Short mmCIF file of C-alpha atoms in Angstrom, two decimals:
data_model
loop_
_atom_site.label_atom_id
_atom_site.label_comp_id
_atom_site.label_asym_id
_atom_site.label_seq_id
_atom_site.Cartn_x
_atom_site.Cartn_y
_atom_site.Cartn_z
CA MET A 1 31.53 -46.95 -16.22
CA LYS A 2 30.46 -50.57 -17.62
CA SER A 3 29.65 -50.52 -21.42
CA GLY A 4 26.41 -51.17 -21.29
CA ASP A 5 25.17 -48.07 -19.45
CA GLN A 6 25.62 -45.84 -21.83
CA SER A 7 23.39 -47.80 -23.85
CA ALA A 8 20.91 -46.21 -23.29
CA LEU A 9 22.28 -42.00 -24.21
CA ALA A 10 23.58 -43.06 -27.16
CA GLU A 11 20.02 -45.41 -28.02
CA LEU A 12 18.44 -41.77 -27.84
CA TYR A 13 21.36 -40.46 -29.71
CA ASP A 14 20.78 -42.31 -32.47
CA ARG A 15 16.92 -41.66 -32.80
CA TYR A 16 17.26 -38.36 -32.56
CA SER A 17 20.30 -35.86 -33.29
CA SER A 18 19.17 -36.14 -36.62
CA VAL A 19 16.31 -33.68 -35.36
CA VAL A 20 19.38 -31.64 -31.85
CA TYR A 21 21.30 -31.67 -35.81
CA ALA A 22 18.77 -30.08 -38.40
CA VAL A 23 17.84 -27.84 -35.57
CA ALA A 24 20.53 -25.61 -34.95
CA LEU A 25 22.19 -26.07 -37.93
CA ARG A 26 19.39 -24.31 -39.27
CA VAL A 27 19.53 -21.77 -36.70
CA LEU A 28 24.05 -21.43 -37.02
CA GLY A 29 24.41 -22.02 -40.13
CA ASP A 30 27.73 -23.23 -39.73
CA THR A 31 28.09 -27.65 -39.43
CA GLY A 32 30.86 -27.24 -36.81
CA ALA A 33 28.66 -24.29 -34.82
CA ALA A 34 25.52 -26.58 -35.00
CA GLU A 35 27.95 -30.23 -33.72
CA ASP A 36 29.11 -28.22 -30.66
CA VAL A 37 25.91 -27.29 -29.60
CA LEU A 38 24.50 -31.44 -31.14
CA GLN A 39 27.52 -32.25 -28.34
CA GLU A 40 25.99 -29.53 -25.18
CA VAL A 41 22.30 -30.66 -25.83
CA PHE A 42 23.12 -34.05 -25.56
CA LEU A 43 25.61 -34.20 -22.61
CA GLN A 44 23.04 -31.77 -20.58
CA LEU A 45 20.50 -34.35 -21.07
CA TRP A 46 23.11 -36.81 -19.49
CA ARG A 47 24.00 -35.03 -16.77
CA ASN A 48 20.43 -34.02 -16.15
CA PRO A 49 18.16 -36.91 -17.41
CA GLY A 50 15.42 -36.15 -14.55
CA THR A 51 14.66 -32.78 -15.66
CA PHE A 52 12.21 -33.67 -18.96
CA ASP A 53 9.11 -34.55 -18.25
CA SER A 54 6.69 -36.92 -20.43
CA ALA A 55 4.19 -36.36 -18.98
CA ARG A 56 4.35 -33.59 -19.93
CA GLY A 57 5.01 -33.85 -23.97
CA SER A 58 7.60 -35.95 -25.91
CA LEU A 59 11.11 -35.97 -25.94
CA GLY A 60 11.70 -35.11 -29.80
CA ALA A 61 9.86 -32.09 -28.78
CA TRP A 62 11.73 -31.26 -25.48
CA LEU A 63 14.58 -31.30 -27.11
CA ALA A 64 13.90 -29.37 -30.01
CA VAL A 65 13.23 -26.42 -28.12
CA ILE A 66 16.28 -26.78 -26.17
CA THR A 67 18.18 -26.80 -29.05
CA ARG A 68 16.84 -23.61 -30.70
CA ASN A 69 16.89 -21.72 -27.36
CA ARG A 70 20.97 -23.28 -27.28
CA ALA A 71 21.47 -22.57 -31.12
CA ILE A 72 19.76 -18.80 -30.50
CA ASP A 73 22.42 -18.25 -26.76
CA ALA A 74 25.78 -19.32 -29.94
CA LEU A 75 23.84 -17.22 -32.46
CA ARG A 76 24.29 -14.57 -29.97
CA ARG A 77 27.37 -15.18 -27.76
CA ARG A 78 25.09 -15.03 -24.89
CA LYS A 79 25.08 -16.85 -21.70
CA PRO A 80 22.48 -19.28 -21.70
CA GLU A 81 19.57 -17.44 -21.06
CA THR A 82 16.99 -20.50 -19.76
CA ASP A 83 17.84 -22.97 -17.04
CA ILE A 84 17.05 -26.38 -19.27
CA GLU A 85 14.69 -27.22 -15.88
CA ASP A 86 12.53 -24.56 -16.26
CA VAL A 87 11.45 -25.64 -19.80
CA ILE A 88 7.85 -27.43 -20.11
CA VAL A 89 6.48 -28.57 -23.77
CA SER A 90 3.70 -29.53 -24.17
CA VAL A 91 2.75 -30.99 -28.06
CA SER A 92 -1.01 -32.16 -28.86
CA PRO A 93 1.01 -34.56 -31.49
CA ASP A 94 2.80 -38.01 -30.52
CA LEU A 95 5.89 -36.99 -31.60
CA ALA A 96 7.73 -39.72 -30.75
CA ALA A 97 7.89 -42.01 -33.17
CA ASN A 98 10.05 -40.93 -36.87
CA ALA A 99 7.51 -41.03 -38.32
CA ASP A 100 5.24 -38.82 -36.36
CA ARG A 101 7.45 -36.65 -35.94
CA SER A 102 7.89 -37.16 -40.25
CA ARG A 103 3.94 -36.24 -40.71
CA ALA A 104 4.35 -33.46 -38.54
CA ALA A 105 6.84 -32.08 -40.23
CA GLU A 106 5.00 -31.98 -43.12
CA LYS A 107 2.16 -30.78 -41.99
CA VAL A 108 4.55 -27.74 -40.61
CA ARG A 109 6.09 -26.58 -43.32
CA GLY A 110 2.03 -26.53 -45.41
CA VAL A 111 0.62 -24.83 -43.08
CA LEU A 112 4.61 -21.61 -43.53
CA GLY A 113 2.87 -22.97 -47.06
CA THR A 114 -0.76 -20.94 -46.90
CA MET A 115 0.51 -18.50 -43.97
CA PRO A 116 0.92 -14.60 -45.39
CA ALA A 117 4.80 -14.46 -46.32
CA LEU A 118 5.13 -11.44 -44.25
CA GLN A 119 3.56 -13.55 -40.85
CA ARG A 120 5.92 -16.12 -42.03
CA SER A 121 8.72 -13.75 -42.30
CA ALA A 122 7.82 -12.19 -38.84
CA LEU A 123 7.80 -15.90 -37.02
CA GLU A 124 10.57 -17.32 -38.33
CA MET A 125 12.87 -14.87 -37.69
CA ALA A 126 12.14 -14.56 -34.22
CA TYR A 127 12.29 -18.42 -34.42
CA PHE A 128 15.46 -19.60 -35.94
CA GLU A 129 16.57 -15.86 -36.02
CA GLY A 130 16.21 -15.57 -31.97
CA MET A 131 15.04 -11.90 -33.20
CA SER A 132 13.13 -9.37 -30.37
CA HIS A 133 9.91 -8.09 -31.55
CA SER A 134 11.38 -4.63 -31.17
CA GLU A 135 14.61 -5.69 -34.13
CA ILE A 136 11.74 -7.52 -36.72
CA ALA A 137 9.87 -4.56 -36.07
CA SER A 138 13.53 -2.33 -36.72
CA LYS A 139 14.23 -4.03 -39.22
CA THR A 140 10.94 -4.05 -41.34
CA GLY A 141 9.61 -0.67 -40.83
CA GLU A 142 6.43 -2.27 -38.94
CA PRO A 143 5.17 -1.51 -35.51
CA LEU A 144 5.57 -3.62 -32.77
CA GLY A 145 1.64 -4.25 -32.25
CA THR A 146 2.01 -5.77 -35.38
CA ILE A 147 4.58 -8.27 -35.45
CA LYS A 148 4.04 -9.33 -31.57
CA THR A 149 0.10 -10.62 -33.02
CA ARG A 150 1.78 -11.94 -35.99
CA ILE A 151 3.92 -13.94 -33.61
CA ARG A 152 1.93 -15.54 -31.49
CA SER A 153 -1.03 -16.35 -34.39
CA GLY A 154 2.04 -17.73 -36.61
CA LEU A 155 1.87 -20.14 -33.36
CA ILE A 156 -1.90 -21.08 -32.87
CA ALA A 157 -2.12 -21.80 -36.50
CA LEU A 158 0.20 -24.56 -36.34
CA ARG A 159 -1.86 -25.69 -32.66
CA LYS A 160 -4.80 -25.68 -34.23
CA ALA A 161 -3.66 -27.71 -37.50
CA PHE A 162 -3.03 -30.09 -35.44
CA GLU A 163 -6.39 -29.85 -33.73
CA LYS A 164 -8.05 -31.13 -36.82
CA MET B 1 -9.98 -7.20 -22.30
CA THR B 2 -8.88 -9.83 -18.84
CA GLU B 3 -5.85 -10.73 -17.71
CA HIS B 4 -4.28 -12.99 -19.38
CA GLU B 5 -5.46 -11.12 -22.70
CA GLN B 6 -3.08 -8.41 -21.94
CA PHE B 7 -0.39 -10.86 -21.65
CA ALA B 8 -1.52 -13.34 -24.43
CA GLU B 9 1.34 -11.88 -27.14
CA ASP B 10 4.15 -11.32 -24.13
CA LEU B 11 3.56 -15.15 -24.16
CA ALA B 12 4.25 -16.01 -27.37
CA LEU B 13 7.41 -13.95 -26.64
CA TYR B 14 9.33 -14.93 -24.03
CA ALA B 15 7.83 -18.78 -24.95
CA LEU B 16 10.66 -17.92 -28.01
CA ASN B 17 13.15 -15.70 -25.55
CA ALA B 18 11.91 -12.92 -27.69
CA LEU B 19 10.54 -10.81 -25.02
CA GLN B 20 12.68 -8.37 -23.10
CA GLY B 21 12.98 -5.27 -20.58
CA ASP B 22 10.42 -4.51 -17.52
CA ASP B 23 7.01 -6.55 -19.83
CA ARG B 24 9.86 -10.05 -19.25
CA ALA B 25 9.46 -9.18 -15.79
CA VAL B 26 6.41 -7.88 -15.11
CA LEU B 27 4.81 -11.36 -17.34
CA GLU B 28 7.17 -13.26 -14.96
CA LYS B 29 5.25 -11.89 -11.58
CA HIS B 30 1.93 -12.87 -13.81
CA LEU B 31 3.36 -16.59 -14.20
CA ALA B 32 4.59 -17.39 -10.73
CA THR B 33 1.26 -16.45 -9.47
CA CYS B 34 -1.23 -17.78 -13.12
CA SER B 35 -1.45 -21.06 -13.90
CA ALA B 36 -3.20 -21.20 -16.33
CA CYS B 37 -0.91 -18.56 -18.50
CA ARG B 38 1.77 -21.06 -17.74
CA LEU B 39 -0.28 -23.82 -19.29
CA GLU B 40 -0.71 -21.92 -22.17
CA LEU B 41 2.99 -20.84 -22.24
CA GLU B 42 4.31 -24.91 -22.27
CA GLN B 43 1.79 -24.72 -26.03
CA LEU B 44 3.59 -21.89 -27.05
CA ARG B 45 6.52 -23.79 -25.94
CA GLY B 46 5.11 -26.62 -27.92
CA ASP B 47 4.16 -25.01 -30.88
CA GLY B 48 7.39 -23.46 -31.73
CA ALA B 49 8.64 -27.50 -30.99
CA LEU B 50 6.12 -28.39 -33.93
CA LEU B 51 8.39 -24.72 -36.60
CA ALA B 52 11.53 -26.40 -35.62
CA LEU B 53 10.68 -30.11 -35.71
CA SER B 54 9.44 -28.92 -39.29
CA THR B 55 13.76 -28.44 -40.35
CA VAL B 56 15.10 -30.95 -42.26
CA GLY B 57 18.34 -30.90 -42.70
CA PRO B 58 22.37 -33.42 -43.40
CA LYS B 59 22.18 -36.14 -40.47
CA PRO B 60 25.22 -35.31 -38.11
CA PRO B 61 28.42 -36.02 -38.80
CA LEU B 62 29.51 -39.86 -37.87
CA ARG B 63 31.82 -38.61 -35.49
CA ALA B 64 29.88 -37.10 -33.48
CA ARG B 65 29.07 -39.74 -32.31
CA GLN B 66 31.73 -40.87 -30.58
CA ARG B 67 32.64 -37.33 -29.54
CA LEU B 68 30.02 -38.04 -27.45
CA LEU B 69 30.57 -40.40 -25.42
CA ASP B 70 34.34 -40.33 -25.13
CA ALA B 71 32.88 -37.15 -23.12
CA VAL B 72 30.20 -38.93 -21.42
CA ALA B 73 33.22 -41.39 -20.29
CA LYS B 74 35.83 -37.80 -19.96
CA GLU B 75 33.46 -37.31 -17.06
CA VAL B 76 33.02 -40.34 -14.83
CA ALA B 77 36.81 -40.06 -15.34
CA ALA B 78 36.67 -37.63 -13.88
CA ALA B 79 36.37 -38.42 -10.19
CA PRO B 80 40.34 -39.19 -10.21
CA THR B 81 41.32 -35.99 -11.04
CA LEU B 82 39.34 -34.63 -7.42
CA ARG B 83 41.92 -36.78 -5.58
CA GLN B 84 44.64 -35.04 -7.69
CA ALA B 85 44.50 -31.53 -7.13
CA GLU B 86 43.29 -32.87 -3.02
CA GLY B 87 46.53 -34.37 -3.67
CA ARG B 88 47.77 -31.22 -5.07
CA LEU B 89 46.15 -28.88 -2.61
CA SER B 90 47.64 -31.17 0.41
CA ARG B 91 51.18 -30.32 -0.52
CA ALA B 92 50.60 -26.88 -1.53
CA GLU B 93 49.65 -26.98 2.82
CA ASN B 94 52.41 -29.06 3.44
CA ALA B 95 55.09 -25.64 1.58
CA ARG B 96 53.00 -23.60 3.94
CA GLU B 97 53.32 -25.51 7.35
CA MET B 98 56.95 -25.84 6.33
CA GLY B 99 57.62 -21.63 5.60
CA HIS B 100 56.94 -20.12 8.63
CA PRO B 101 59.15 -22.39 10.36
CA SER B 102 62.41 -21.55 8.41
CA VAL B 103 61.07 -17.84 9.37
CA ILE B 104 61.82 -18.85 12.84
CA VAL B 105 64.68 -20.98 12.62
CA ARG B 106 66.25 -17.33 10.80
CA ARG B 107 65.44 -15.00 12.62
CA SER B 108 66.50 -17.29 15.69
CA TRP B 109 70.21 -15.56 14.19
CA TRP B 110 70.61 -11.98 13.20
CA GLY B 111 70.38 -10.59 16.71
CA GLY B 112 74.80 -11.07 17.37
CA LEU B 113 75.18 -9.17 13.15
CA GLY B 114 74.17 -5.76 14.11
CA TRP B 115 72.66 -3.32 11.21
CA ALA B 116 73.55 -4.60 8.49
CA ALA B 117 72.13 -7.60 9.46
CA THR B 118 69.13 -6.43 10.67
CA ALA B 119 68.34 -5.42 6.78
CA ALA B 120 69.32 -8.23 5.12
CA VAL B 121 66.96 -9.65 6.82
CA ILE B 122 64.57 -7.83 6.71
CA VAL B 123 65.40 -8.24 3.02
CA LEU B 124 64.51 -11.99 3.90
CA ALA B 125 62.17 -11.08 5.25
CA ALA B 126 60.28 -9.53 2.88
CA SER B 127 61.59 -11.73 -0.32
CA LEU B 128 59.65 -14.56 2.23
CA TRP B 129 56.17 -13.33 2.41
CA LYS B 130 56.11 -12.71 -0.23
CA GLU B 131 57.00 -16.07 -1.20
CA ASN B 132 54.66 -17.16 1.96
CA SER B 133 52.02 -14.69 -0.34
CA ALA B 134 52.04 -16.92 -3.56
CA LEU B 135 52.13 -19.93 -1.83
CA LYS B 136 48.23 -19.05 -0.27
CA ARG B 137 47.70 -17.45 -3.53
CA ASP B 138 48.50 -21.45 -4.81
CA ILE B 139 46.66 -22.36 -1.96
CA ALA B 140 43.34 -20.17 -3.08
CA THR B 141 43.13 -21.73 -6.71
CA TRP B 142 43.81 -25.73 -5.75
CA ARG B 143 41.15 -25.08 -3.31
CA SER B 144 38.74 -23.17 -6.04
CA VAL B 145 39.86 -26.44 -8.41
CA ALA B 146 39.00 -28.05 -6.04
CA SER B 147 35.86 -27.66 -5.96
CA GLN B 148 34.74 -26.78 -9.07
CA GLU B 149 35.77 -30.00 -9.62
CA HIS B 150 33.85 -31.26 -6.59
CA LEU B 151 30.83 -29.13 -8.25
CA GLU B 152 32.10 -31.75 -11.37
CA LEU B 153 31.88 -35.06 -9.72
CA GLU B 154 28.67 -34.12 -7.21
CA ASN B 155 26.77 -34.29 -10.94
CA VAL B 156 28.92 -37.30 -12.88
CA GLN B 157 27.73 -39.27 -9.67
CA LYS B 158 24.36 -38.04 -9.78
CA VAL B 159 24.13 -39.13 -13.38
CA ALA B 160 26.11 -41.75 -13.11
CA ARG B 161 23.47 -43.48 -9.48
CA ALA B 162 20.86 -42.95 -12.41
CA ILE B 163 22.21 -46.00 -13.77
CA THR B 164 24.11 -47.39 -12.34
CA ASP B 165 23.71 -47.08 -8.86
CA PRO B 166 23.59 -50.55 -7.50
CA GLU B 167 20.16 -50.69 -6.51
CA VAL B 168 19.54 -49.97 -10.15
CA GLU B 169 17.00 -52.33 -11.04
CA ARG B 170 17.47 -53.48 -15.56
CA PHE B 171 15.34 -55.77 -16.74
CA THR B 172 15.27 -56.46 -20.66
CA VAL B 173 11.36 -57.32 -21.56
CA VAL B 174 11.33 -60.83 -25.19
CA ALA B 175 8.69 -62.08 -27.49
CA MET B 176 7.66 -64.96 -26.97
CA LYS B 177 8.72 -65.77 -30.59
CA THR B 178 11.57 -64.81 -32.76
CA PRO B 179 11.71 -63.77 -36.36
CA PRO B 180 11.68 -61.03 -35.46
CA GLN B 181 12.92 -59.98 -31.58
CA PRO B 182 11.12 -57.32 -30.51
CA GLN B 183 13.40 -56.66 -27.19
CA GLY B 184 12.47 -53.78 -25.35
CA LYS B 185 15.07 -52.72 -21.99
CA ALA B 186 13.67 -51.07 -19.05
CA PHE B 187 16.22 -48.90 -16.95
CA TYR B 188 14.96 -48.09 -13.23
CA LEU B 189 15.95 -46.53 -10.36
CA ARG B 190 12.86 -46.68 -7.52
CA ASN B 191 14.53 -44.13 -4.82
CA ARG B 192 14.39 -41.83 -7.54
CA SER B 193 11.53 -43.07 -10.16
CA SER B 194 13.22 -42.84 -12.95
CA LEU B 195 13.02 -44.76 -16.20
CA VAL B 196 13.77 -44.81 -19.05
CA PHE B 197 12.06 -47.58 -21.52
CA VAL B 198 14.14 -48.52 -24.84
CA ALA B 199 12.44 -51.16 -27.22
CA ASN B 200 12.97 -51.94 -30.32
CA ASN B 201 11.68 -54.73 -33.15
CA MET B 202 8.15 -53.29 -31.83
CA PRO B 203 5.29 -54.85 -34.93
CA SER B 204 3.81 -51.87 -35.53
CA LEU B 205 -0.35 -51.86 -35.58
CA PRO B 206 -3.00 -51.01 -36.21
CA PRO B 207 -4.48 -47.18 -36.27
CA GLN B 208 -6.28 -45.81 -32.24
CA LYS B 209 -4.09 -48.65 -31.17
CA ALA B 210 -0.69 -48.10 -28.78
CA TYR B 211 2.09 -50.25 -26.69
CA GLU B 212 1.57 -49.64 -23.10
CA LEU B 213 4.32 -50.39 -20.50
CA TRP B 214 3.40 -51.59 -17.03
CA LEU B 215 5.51 -51.53 -14.19
CA ILE B 216 5.12 -54.70 -12.65
CA PRO B 217 5.38 -54.15 -8.32
CA MET B 218 6.42 -56.74 -5.39
CA GLN B 219 3.12 -56.29 -4.20
CA GLY B 220 -0.72 -55.57 -5.86
CA VAL B 221 -1.28 -54.37 -9.69
CA PRO B 222 -0.05 -52.94 -12.13
CA ILE B 223 1.31 -49.25 -12.55
CA ALA B 224 1.20 -47.90 -16.17
CA ALA B 225 4.09 -46.33 -17.02
CA GLY B 226 3.56 -45.08 -20.24
CA VAL B 227 1.87 -45.26 -24.00
CA PHE B 228 4.40 -45.92 -27.06
CA LYS B 229 4.27 -45.71 -30.95
CA PRO B 230 7.10 -47.07 -32.18
CA ASP B 231 8.40 -45.74 -35.05
CA ALA B 232 8.57 -47.24 -39.37
CA HIS B 233 12.22 -49.91 -37.15
CA GLY B 234 10.20 -51.03 -34.78
CA SER B 235 11.73 -48.51 -32.14
CA ALA B 236 10.37 -46.57 -29.09
CA THR B 237 11.12 -44.93 -26.34
CA VAL B 238 9.62 -43.90 -23.33
CA VAL B 239 11.62 -41.55 -20.77
CA ASN B 240 10.91 -40.59 -16.69
CA PRO B 241 6.57 -41.20 -17.56
CA PRO B 242 4.59 -40.26 -14.31
CA LEU B 243 5.25 -42.69 -11.77
CA PRO B 244 4.66 -43.02 -7.76
CA ALA B 245 7.66 -42.38 -5.43
CA GLY B 246 9.69 -45.90 -4.03
CA ILE B 247 7.76 -48.45 -6.05
CA GLU B 248 10.28 -52.27 -5.75
CA ALA B 249 9.41 -53.34 -9.93
CA LYS B 250 9.61 -57.07 -10.00
CA GLY B 251 9.67 -56.98 -13.49
CA PHE B 252 7.84 -54.44 -17.32
CA ALA B 253 4.86 -56.25 -18.65
CA ILE B 254 4.48 -54.54 -22.04
CA THR B 255 -0.19 -54.41 -23.80
CA VAL B 256 -1.49 -52.68 -27.46
CA GLU B 257 -4.38 -50.75 -25.37
CA ASN B 258 -6.11 -47.72 -26.86
CA GLU B 259 -4.04 -45.27 -28.05
CA ALA B 260 -5.28 -42.39 -25.32
CA GLY B 261 -3.91 -45.39 -22.19
CA VAL B 262 -5.08 -47.29 -19.35
CA GLU B 263 -4.61 -47.47 -16.18
CA HIS B 264 -5.54 -50.70 -15.56
CA SER B 265 -5.35 -53.08 -18.28
CA THR B 266 -7.11 -55.82 -19.48
CA GLN B 267 -5.64 -57.19 -22.18
CA PRO B 268 -3.31 -60.19 -22.91
CA VAL B 269 0.86 -59.39 -21.85
CA MET B 270 2.17 -59.91 -24.89
CA MET B 271 5.80 -58.74 -23.16
CA ILE B 272 7.28 -59.71 -19.75
CA GLY B 273 10.54 -59.22 -18.27
CA THR B 274 12.19 -59.12 -14.85
CA GLY B 275 15.39 -57.42 -13.16
CA GLU B 276 18.79 -59.27 -14.66
#
């Protein structure tokens, strides 16, 4: 392969590796394991460049979701549960540029800051620790239905923050 | 409660891969037939992406970039490995074929040696049968290796085609003035309608405005190929925008439009480039 042919991947890596690594590190809490996920995610993108559909959302958001899923799989030492071809991510803010992502991240942290502690905790346990609603219910001693509602309304609250 | 409301909370869990068992199976069956719930699922994943993007942390170590590029180069170089594996398979098969004549040759002189010779030949035959079985196992292993490497090769070739196919047309668009020199590179694979566009040094735009990328066909009017805004460093990316199939590109161009983009532009062309 000619050296220039890998430049597109290198450009995408330079643009999105910080996001991918930060998500993987948040989930796994281990730099070596996060680096492995970083490698895997970009290799998947290289092997299957057609799996991302820019008409359905930003590449940054898609990579964040793919990374989170792969990191949770690694955390739970299980085989990947979702094929990347099946993951479509629709997100309203434009997250193509670093500046847009920074603004969006700040806004999300603001919403999380105003969220009731139990709701935020349920959302983060589900998203960053990969816990099922029954595991969260068992850990917190709250009813399953309450946990389900908290997770959904937490996600919807993030969406609404960008609809204003 | 409507059917969609019934699935609303399970959809959120499903979006996070946190729904298991029967509930998951029931929801997947519903998703197969309900476009509204599929759309809601995409949005819930998007909501999750916002959560993911809120994370902050250190940058990846510098070695990670080189590790990735080395791995990609290794995959591309995997093609000869298949040929080596096929060579090994061929040698193993030759060895098996050579095994049969040796049995026949040894059998040719056992008749004159009586029972002792018969026993010896039986032992020898058993030994050869064992050897033959081992060779068969080796062949099966090599076949498996070759098959696996063939699949890997196909994957590599698929990716390589997207960028290195002789039919890939590369376009570089540059601004009329310098410095700094805005530049964009378009990697376009016509037969797969695949386009990766990477831009650098793009001037920032007023609010409500965005750059729009245009594919200029050999015939007909330019086709919208994605809207983008540069980041603080002037960089931007467009990956696989929706494009009609099989359009032959004469070049690519960029205009400044309202941020929602337009189907047909009346604005002046800011950057333009033809195939390299």
